[in-house]
PDB file of C-alpha atoms in Angstrom:
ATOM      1  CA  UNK A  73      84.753  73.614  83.110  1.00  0.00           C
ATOM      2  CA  UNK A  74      80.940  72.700  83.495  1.00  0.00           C
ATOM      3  CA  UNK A  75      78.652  75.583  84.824  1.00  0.00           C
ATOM      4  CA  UNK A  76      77.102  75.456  87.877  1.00  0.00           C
ATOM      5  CA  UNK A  77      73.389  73.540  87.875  1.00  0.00           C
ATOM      6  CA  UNK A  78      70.768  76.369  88.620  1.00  0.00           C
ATOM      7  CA  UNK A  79      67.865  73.712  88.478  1.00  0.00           C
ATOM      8  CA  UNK A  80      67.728  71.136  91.766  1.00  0.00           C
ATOM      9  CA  UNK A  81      66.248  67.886  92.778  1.00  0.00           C
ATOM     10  CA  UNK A  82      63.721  67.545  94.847  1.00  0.00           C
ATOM     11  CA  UNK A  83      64.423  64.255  95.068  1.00  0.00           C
ATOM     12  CA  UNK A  84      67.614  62.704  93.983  1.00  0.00           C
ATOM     13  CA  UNK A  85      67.616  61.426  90.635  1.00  0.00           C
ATOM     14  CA  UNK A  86      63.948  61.396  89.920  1.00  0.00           C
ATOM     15  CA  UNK A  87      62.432  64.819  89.934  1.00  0.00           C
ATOM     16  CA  UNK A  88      63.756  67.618  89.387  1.00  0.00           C
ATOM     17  CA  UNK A  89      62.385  71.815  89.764  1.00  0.00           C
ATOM     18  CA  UNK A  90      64.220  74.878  88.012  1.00  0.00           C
ATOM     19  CA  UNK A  91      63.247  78.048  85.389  1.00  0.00           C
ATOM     20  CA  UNK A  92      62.202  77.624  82.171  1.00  0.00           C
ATOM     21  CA  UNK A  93      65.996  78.514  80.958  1.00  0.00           C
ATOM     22  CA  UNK A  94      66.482  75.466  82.906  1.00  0.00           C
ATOM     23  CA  UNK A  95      64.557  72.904  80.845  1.00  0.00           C
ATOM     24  CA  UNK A  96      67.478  71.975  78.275  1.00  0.00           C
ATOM     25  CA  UNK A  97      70.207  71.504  81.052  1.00  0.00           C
ATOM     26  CA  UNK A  98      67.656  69.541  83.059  1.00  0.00           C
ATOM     27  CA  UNK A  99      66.646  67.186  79.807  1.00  0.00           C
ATOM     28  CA  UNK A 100      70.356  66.604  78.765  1.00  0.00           C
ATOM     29  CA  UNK A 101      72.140  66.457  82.203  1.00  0.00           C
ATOM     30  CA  UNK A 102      69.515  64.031  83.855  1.00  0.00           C
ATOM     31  CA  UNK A 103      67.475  62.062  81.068  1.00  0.00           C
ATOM     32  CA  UNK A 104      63.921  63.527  81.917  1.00  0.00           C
ATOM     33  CA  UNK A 105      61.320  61.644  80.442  1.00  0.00           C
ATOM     34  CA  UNK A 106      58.521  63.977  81.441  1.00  0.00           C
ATOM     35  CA  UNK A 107      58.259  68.115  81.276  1.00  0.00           C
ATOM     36  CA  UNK A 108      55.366  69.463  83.676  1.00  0.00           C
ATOM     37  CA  UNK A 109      55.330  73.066  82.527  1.00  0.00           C
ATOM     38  CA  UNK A 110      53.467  75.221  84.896  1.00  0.00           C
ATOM     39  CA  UNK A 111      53.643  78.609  82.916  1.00  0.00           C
ATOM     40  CA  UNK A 112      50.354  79.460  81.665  1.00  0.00           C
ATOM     41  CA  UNK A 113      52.176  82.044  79.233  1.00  0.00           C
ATOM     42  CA  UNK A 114      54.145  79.203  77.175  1.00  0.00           C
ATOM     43  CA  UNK A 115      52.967  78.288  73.767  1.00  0.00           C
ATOM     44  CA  UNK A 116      55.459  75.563  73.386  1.00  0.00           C
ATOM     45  CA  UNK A 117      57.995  73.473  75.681  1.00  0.00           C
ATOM     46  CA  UNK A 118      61.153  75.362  76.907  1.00  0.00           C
ATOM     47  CA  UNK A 119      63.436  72.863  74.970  1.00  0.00           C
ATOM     48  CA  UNK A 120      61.454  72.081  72.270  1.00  0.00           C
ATOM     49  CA  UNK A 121      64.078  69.470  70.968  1.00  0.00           C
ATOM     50  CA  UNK A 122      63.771  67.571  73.709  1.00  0.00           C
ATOM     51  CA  UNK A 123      62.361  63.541  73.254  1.00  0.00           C
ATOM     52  CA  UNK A 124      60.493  64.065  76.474  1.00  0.00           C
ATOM     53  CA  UNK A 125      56.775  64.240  76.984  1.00  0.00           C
ATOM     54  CA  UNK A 126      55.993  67.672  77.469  1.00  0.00           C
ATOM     55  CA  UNK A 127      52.501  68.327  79.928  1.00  0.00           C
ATOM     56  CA  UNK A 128      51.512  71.839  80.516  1.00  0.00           C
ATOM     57  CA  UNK A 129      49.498  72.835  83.405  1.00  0.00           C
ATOM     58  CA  UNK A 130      48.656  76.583  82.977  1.00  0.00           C
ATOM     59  CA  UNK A 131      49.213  78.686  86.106  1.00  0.00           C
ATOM     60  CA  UNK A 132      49.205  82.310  86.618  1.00  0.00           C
ATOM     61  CA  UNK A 133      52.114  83.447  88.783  1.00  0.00           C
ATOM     62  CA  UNK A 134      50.138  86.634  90.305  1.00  0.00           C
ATOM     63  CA  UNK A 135      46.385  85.239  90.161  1.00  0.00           C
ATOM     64  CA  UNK A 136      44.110  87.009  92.279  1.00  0.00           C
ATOM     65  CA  UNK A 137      42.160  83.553  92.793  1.00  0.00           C
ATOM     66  CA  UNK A 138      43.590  80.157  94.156  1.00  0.00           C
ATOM     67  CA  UNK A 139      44.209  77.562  91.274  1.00  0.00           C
ATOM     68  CA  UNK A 140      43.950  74.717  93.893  1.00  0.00           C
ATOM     69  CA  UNK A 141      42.614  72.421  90.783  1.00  0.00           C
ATOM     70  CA  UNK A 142      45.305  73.467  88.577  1.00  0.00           C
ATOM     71  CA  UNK A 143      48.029  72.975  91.133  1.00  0.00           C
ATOM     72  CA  UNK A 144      46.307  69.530  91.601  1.00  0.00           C
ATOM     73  CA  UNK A 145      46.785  68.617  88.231  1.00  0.00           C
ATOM     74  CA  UNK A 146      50.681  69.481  88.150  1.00  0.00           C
ATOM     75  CA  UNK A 147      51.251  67.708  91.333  1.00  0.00           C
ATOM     76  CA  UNK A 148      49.522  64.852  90.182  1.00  0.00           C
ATOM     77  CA  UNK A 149      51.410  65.352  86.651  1.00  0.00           C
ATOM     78  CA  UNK A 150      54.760  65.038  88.546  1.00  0.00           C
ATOM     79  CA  UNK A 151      53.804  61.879  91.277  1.00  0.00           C
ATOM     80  CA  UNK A 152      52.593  59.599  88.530  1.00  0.00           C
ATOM     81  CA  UNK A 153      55.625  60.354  86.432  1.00  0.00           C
ATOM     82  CA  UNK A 154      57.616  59.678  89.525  1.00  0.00           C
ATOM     83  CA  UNK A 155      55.696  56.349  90.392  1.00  0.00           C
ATOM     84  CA  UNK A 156      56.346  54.969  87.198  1.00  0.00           C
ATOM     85  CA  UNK A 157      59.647  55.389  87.659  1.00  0.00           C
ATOM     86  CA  UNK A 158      60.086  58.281  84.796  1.00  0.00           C
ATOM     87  CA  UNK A 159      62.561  61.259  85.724  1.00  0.00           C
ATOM     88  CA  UNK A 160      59.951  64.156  86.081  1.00  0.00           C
ATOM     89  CA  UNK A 161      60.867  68.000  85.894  1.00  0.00           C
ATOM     90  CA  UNK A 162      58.801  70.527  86.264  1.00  0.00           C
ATOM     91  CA  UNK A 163      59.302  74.443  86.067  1.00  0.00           C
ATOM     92  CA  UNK A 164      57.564  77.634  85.535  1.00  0.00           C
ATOM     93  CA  UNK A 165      59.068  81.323  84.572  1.00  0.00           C
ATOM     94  CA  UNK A 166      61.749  81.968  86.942  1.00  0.00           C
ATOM     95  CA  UNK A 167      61.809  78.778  89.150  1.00  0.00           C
ATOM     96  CA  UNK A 168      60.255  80.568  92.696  1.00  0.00           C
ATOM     97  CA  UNK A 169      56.562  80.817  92.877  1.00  0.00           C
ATOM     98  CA  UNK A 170      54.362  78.042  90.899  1.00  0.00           C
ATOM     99  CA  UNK A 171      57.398  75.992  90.844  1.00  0.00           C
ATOM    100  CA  UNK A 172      57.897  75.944  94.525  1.00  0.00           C
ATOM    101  CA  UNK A 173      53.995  75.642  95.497  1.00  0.00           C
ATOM    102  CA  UNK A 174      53.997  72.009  93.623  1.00  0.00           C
ATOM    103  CA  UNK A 175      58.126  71.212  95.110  1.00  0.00           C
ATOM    104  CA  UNK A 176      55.982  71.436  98.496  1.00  0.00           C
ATOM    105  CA  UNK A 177      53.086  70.212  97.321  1.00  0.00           C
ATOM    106  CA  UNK A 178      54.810  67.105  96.162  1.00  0.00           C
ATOM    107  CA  UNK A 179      56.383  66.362  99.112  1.00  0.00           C
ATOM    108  CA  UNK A 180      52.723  66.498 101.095  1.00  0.00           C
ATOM    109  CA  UNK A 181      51.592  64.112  98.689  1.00  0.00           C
ATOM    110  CA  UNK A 182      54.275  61.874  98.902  1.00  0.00           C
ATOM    111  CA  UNK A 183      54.333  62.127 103.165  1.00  0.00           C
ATOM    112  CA  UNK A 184      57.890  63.343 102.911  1.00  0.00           C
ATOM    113  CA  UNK A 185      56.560  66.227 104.775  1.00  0.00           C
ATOM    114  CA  UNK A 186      53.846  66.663 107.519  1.00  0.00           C
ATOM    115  CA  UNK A 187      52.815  69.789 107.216  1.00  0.00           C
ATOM    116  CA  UNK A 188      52.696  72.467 104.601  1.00  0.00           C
ATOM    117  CA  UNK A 189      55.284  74.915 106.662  1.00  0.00           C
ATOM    118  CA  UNK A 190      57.667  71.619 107.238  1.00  0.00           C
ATOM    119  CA  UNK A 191      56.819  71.295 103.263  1.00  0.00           C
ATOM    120  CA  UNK A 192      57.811  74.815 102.185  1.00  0.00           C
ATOM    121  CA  UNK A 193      61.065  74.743 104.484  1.00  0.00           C
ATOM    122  CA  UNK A 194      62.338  71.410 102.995  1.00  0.00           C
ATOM    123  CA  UNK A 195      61.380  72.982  99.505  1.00  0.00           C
ATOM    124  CA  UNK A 196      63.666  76.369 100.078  1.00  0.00           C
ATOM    125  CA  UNK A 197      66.418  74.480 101.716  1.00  0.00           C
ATOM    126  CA  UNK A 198      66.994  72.480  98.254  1.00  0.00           C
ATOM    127  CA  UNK A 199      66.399  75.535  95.880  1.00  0.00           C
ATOM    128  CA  UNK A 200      66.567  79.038  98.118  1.00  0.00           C
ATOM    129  CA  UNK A 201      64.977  81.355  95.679  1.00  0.00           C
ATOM    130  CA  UNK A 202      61.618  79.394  96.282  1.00  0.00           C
ATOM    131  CA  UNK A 203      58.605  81.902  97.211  1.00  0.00           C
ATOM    132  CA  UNK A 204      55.480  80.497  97.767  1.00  0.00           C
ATOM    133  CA  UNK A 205      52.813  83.739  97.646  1.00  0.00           C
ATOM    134  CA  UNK A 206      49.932  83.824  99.694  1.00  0.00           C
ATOM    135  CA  UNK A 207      47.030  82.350  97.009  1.00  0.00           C
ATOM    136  CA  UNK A 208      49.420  79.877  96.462  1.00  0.00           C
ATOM    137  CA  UNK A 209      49.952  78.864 100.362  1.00  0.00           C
ATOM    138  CA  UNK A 210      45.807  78.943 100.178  1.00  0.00           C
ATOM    139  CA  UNK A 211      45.498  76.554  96.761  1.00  0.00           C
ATOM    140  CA  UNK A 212      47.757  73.979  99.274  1.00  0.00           C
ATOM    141  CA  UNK A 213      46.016  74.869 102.128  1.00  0.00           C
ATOM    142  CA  UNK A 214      42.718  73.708 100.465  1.00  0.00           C
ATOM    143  CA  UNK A 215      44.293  70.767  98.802  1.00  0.00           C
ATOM    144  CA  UNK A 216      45.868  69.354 102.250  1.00  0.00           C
ATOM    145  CA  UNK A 217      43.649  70.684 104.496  1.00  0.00           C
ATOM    146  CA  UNK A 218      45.001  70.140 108.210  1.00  0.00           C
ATOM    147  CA  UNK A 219      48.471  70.513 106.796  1.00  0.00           C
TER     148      UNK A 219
END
């Protein structure tokens, strides 16, 4: 009997978010082609077998500052991958905070959402455990200002 998925697409088929423990399952369940790894604490891909391209974009999960231009970089990481039709996944530690500040931050960029609440909603309702802390909200806030 398989095990239930604990990583998620935010959308179907093309990019996927979950925890680092998630990375293999992701890579041989769904084919991903690229690995956005948002956890500034990795020195080497969670799966490191895997044939995928592996991009890290180091984020700190508690930083006192906003990383707008880090969080930037992964979203843009993950919409290019996605626009060239690659499967995409991206992940940090435990799947909640970094992940779920570029799951919304994706979906502003790609107008699937209007604003950043509508964003962070849509986010949570895919994969629950999604908590988006308050430098984090700021970083969006200052990369989709008006959202």
């Amino acid at each position: 009997m398989a095990s239930e998925k604990t990583y998620h697409a935010l959308i179907p088929d093309k990019i996927f978010m979950g925890a680092a423990a998630d990375v293999e399952s992701m890579v041989k369940n769904e084919g991903i082609d690229v690995i956005v790894d948002l956890r500034g604490e990795a020195t080497d891909c969670a799966y490191p077998a895997a044939s995928a391209e592996w991009i890290q974009i180091p984020l700190a999960d508690h930083a006192a500052m906003p990383q707008e231009k880090a969080f930037e970089q992964a979203i843009q990481a993950v919409i290019e991958a996605y626009h060239q039709n690659k499967k995409v996944a991206f992940h940090c530690g435990g799947g909640k905070g970094r992940t779920g500040t570029v799951a919304a931050g994706t979906l502003l960029a790609l107008g699937l959402s209007d604003t950043l609440d509508e964003a962070e909603a849509k986010a949570k309702s895919i994969r629950n455990i999604i908590d988006i802390k308050p430098s984090q909200r700021e970083s969006l806030h200052k990369l989709y200002p008006g959202k």
